[in-house]
Tab-separated table of C-alpha atoms in Angstrom:
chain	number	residue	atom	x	y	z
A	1	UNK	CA	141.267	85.846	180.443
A	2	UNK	CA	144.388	85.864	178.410
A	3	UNK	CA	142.972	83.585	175.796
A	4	UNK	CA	139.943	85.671	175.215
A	5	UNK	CA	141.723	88.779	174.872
A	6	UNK	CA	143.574	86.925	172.486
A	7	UNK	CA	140.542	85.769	170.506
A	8	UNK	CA	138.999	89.185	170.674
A	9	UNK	CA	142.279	90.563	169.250
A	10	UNK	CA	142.214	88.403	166.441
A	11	UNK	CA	138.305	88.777	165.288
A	12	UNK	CA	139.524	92.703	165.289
A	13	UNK	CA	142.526	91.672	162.834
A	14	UNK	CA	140.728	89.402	160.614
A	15	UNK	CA	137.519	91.343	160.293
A	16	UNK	CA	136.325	93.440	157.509
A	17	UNK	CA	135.465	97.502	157.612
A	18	UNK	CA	133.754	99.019	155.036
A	19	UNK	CA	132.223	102.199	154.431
A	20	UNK	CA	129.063	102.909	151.807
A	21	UNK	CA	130.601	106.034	150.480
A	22	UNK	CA	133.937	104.160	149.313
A	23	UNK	CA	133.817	102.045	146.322
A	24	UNK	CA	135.557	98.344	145.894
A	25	UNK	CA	136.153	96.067	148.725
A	26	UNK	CA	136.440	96.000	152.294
A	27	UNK	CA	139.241	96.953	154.078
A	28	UNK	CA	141.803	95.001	156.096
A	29	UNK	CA	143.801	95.378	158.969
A	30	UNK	CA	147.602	95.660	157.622
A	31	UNK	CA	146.048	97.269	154.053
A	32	UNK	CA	147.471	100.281	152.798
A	33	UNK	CA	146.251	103.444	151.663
A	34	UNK	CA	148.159	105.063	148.721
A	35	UNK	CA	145.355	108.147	148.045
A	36	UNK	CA	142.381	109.780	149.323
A	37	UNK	CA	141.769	111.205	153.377
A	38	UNK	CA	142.500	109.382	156.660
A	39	UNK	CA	139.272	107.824	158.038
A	40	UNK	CA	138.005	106.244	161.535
A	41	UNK	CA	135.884	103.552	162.289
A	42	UNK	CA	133.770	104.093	165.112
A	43	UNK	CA	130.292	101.554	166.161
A	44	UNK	CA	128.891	102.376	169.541
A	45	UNK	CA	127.935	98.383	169.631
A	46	UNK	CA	128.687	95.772	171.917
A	47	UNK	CA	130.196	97.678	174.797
A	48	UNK	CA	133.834	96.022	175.942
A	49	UNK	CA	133.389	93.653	173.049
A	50	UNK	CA	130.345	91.799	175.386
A	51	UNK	CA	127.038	91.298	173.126
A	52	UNK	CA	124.116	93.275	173.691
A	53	UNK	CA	120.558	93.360	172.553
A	54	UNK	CA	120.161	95.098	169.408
A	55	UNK	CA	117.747	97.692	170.559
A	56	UNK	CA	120.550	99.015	173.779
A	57	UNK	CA	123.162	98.642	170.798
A	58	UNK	CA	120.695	100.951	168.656
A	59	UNK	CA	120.553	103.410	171.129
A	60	UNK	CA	124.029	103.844	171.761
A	61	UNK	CA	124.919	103.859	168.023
A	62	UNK	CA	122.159	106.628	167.763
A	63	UNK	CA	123.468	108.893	170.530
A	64	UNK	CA	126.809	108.388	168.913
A	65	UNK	CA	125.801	110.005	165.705
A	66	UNK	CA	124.132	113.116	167.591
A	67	UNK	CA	127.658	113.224	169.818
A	68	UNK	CA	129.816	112.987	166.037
A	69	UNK	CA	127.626	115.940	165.398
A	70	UNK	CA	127.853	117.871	168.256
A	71	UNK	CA	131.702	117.590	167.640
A	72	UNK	CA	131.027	118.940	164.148
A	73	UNK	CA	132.600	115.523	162.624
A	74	UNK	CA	131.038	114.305	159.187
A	75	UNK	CA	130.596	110.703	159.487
A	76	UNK	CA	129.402	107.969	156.521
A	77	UNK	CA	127.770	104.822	157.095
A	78	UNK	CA	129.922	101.976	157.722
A	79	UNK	CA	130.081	98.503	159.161
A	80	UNK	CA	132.606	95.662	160.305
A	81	UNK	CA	131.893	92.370	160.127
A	82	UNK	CA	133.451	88.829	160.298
A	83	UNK	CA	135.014	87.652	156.969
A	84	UNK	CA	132.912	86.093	154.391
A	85	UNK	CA	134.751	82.655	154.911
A	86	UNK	CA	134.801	83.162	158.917
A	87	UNK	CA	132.806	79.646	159.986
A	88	UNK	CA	129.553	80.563	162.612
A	89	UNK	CA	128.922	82.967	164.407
A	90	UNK	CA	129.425	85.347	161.504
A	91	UNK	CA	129.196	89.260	163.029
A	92	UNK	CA	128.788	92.510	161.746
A	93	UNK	CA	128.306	95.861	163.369
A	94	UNK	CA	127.197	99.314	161.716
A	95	UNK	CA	130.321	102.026	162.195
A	96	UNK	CA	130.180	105.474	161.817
A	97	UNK	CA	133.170	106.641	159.284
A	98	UNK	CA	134.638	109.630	160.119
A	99	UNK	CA	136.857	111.700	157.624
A	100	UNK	CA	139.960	113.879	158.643
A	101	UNK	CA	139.673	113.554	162.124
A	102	UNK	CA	142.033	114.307	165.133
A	103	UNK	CA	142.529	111.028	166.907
A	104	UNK	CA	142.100	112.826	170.178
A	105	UNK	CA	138.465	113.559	169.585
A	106	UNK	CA	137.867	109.613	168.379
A	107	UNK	CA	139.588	108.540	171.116
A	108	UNK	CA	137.553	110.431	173.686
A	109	UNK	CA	134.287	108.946	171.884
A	110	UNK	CA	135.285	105.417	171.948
A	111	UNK	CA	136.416	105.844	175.148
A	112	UNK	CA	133.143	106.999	176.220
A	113	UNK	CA	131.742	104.216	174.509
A	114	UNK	CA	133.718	101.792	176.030
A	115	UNK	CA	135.084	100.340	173.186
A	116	UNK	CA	138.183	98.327	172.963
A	117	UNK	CA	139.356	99.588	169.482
A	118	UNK	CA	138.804	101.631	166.406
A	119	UNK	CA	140.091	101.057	163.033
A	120	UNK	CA	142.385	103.788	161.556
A	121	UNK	CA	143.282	104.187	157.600
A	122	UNK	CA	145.539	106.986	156.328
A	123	UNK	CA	146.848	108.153	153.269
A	124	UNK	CA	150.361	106.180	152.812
A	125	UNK	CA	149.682	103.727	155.897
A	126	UNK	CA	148.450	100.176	156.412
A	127	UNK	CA	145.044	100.383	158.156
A	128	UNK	CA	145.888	99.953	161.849
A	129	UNK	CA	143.297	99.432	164.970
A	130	UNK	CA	144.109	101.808	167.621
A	131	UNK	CA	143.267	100.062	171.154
A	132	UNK	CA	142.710	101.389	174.207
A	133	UNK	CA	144.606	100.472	177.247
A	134	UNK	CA	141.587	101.575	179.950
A	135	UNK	CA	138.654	99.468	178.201
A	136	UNK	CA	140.679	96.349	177.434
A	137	UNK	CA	141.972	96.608	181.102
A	138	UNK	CA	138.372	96.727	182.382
A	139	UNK	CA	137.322	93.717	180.340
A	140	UNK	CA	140.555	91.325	180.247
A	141	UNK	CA	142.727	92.566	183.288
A	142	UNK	CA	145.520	92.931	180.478
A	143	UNK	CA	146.902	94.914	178.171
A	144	UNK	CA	150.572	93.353	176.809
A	145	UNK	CA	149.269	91.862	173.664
A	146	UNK	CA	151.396	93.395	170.706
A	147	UNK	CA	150.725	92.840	167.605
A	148	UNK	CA	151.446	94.436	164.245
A	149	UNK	CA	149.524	97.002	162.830
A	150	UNK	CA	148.012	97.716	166.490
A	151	UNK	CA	148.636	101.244	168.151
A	152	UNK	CA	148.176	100.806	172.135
A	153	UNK	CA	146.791	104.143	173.598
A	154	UNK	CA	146.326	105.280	177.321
């Protein structure tokens, strides 16, 4: 299990999160920030990182966006994805992109999501994923895999 967790880790470090409402190139994991608002990366896809059909992901990226709402946070469209030079399978997921929100409220949605991490960019800050202990305990059996620019969280 160790080794996929690994593997999962790293797709999350290398991949690419963009949003349509920001110009220029994707983001990275470890990329900095030097202006503009903190943002979240959020996809209701592929529950515990395991692939789904694209209509179940559909639905659950759909009742995200009414649950964003609900919680009165504005959200863009996003997506992450694979690198361009990644070698097959390539990925890519839609995200929602949420401006100036409290991590507390993202948390509780990709917790109830299930997902294994989000993707968090702030003013002054290298973009970061912020994993949660729970999810990747219910998928791997593990949770001791450090690695820089990742924020571990109950």
């Amino acid at each position: 299990m160790r080794d996929e967790a690994l593997k999962v880790m790293d797709g999350f470090l290398r991949a690419e999160y963009g949003c349509d409402a920001l110009a220029g190139p994707p983001l990275h994991i470890g990329e900095g920030a030097a202006t503009g608002v903190a943002r979240h990366w959020i996809t209701a896809w592929n529950p515990l990182g395991l692939p789904r059909d694209e209509e179940a992901n559909h639905a659950d990226q759909h009742a995200l966006a009414k649950d964003l709402g609900a919680a009165g946070l504005v959200a863009a469209s996003g997506f992450a994805r694979s690198p361009a030079n990644a070698p097959p399978p390539r990925w890519c997921e839609p995200c929602a992109v949420i401006q100036d929100a409290p991590d507390a409220a993202v948390d509780a949605l990709a917790q109830r999501y299930r997902q294994l991490a989000i993707v968090v960019w702030r003013p002054g800050e290298t973009a970061r994923l912020r994993c949660y202990r729970r999810v990747w305990r219910e998928r791997f059996g593990i949770t001791d895999m450090d690695a820089r620019n990742v924020e571990w969280v109950a």
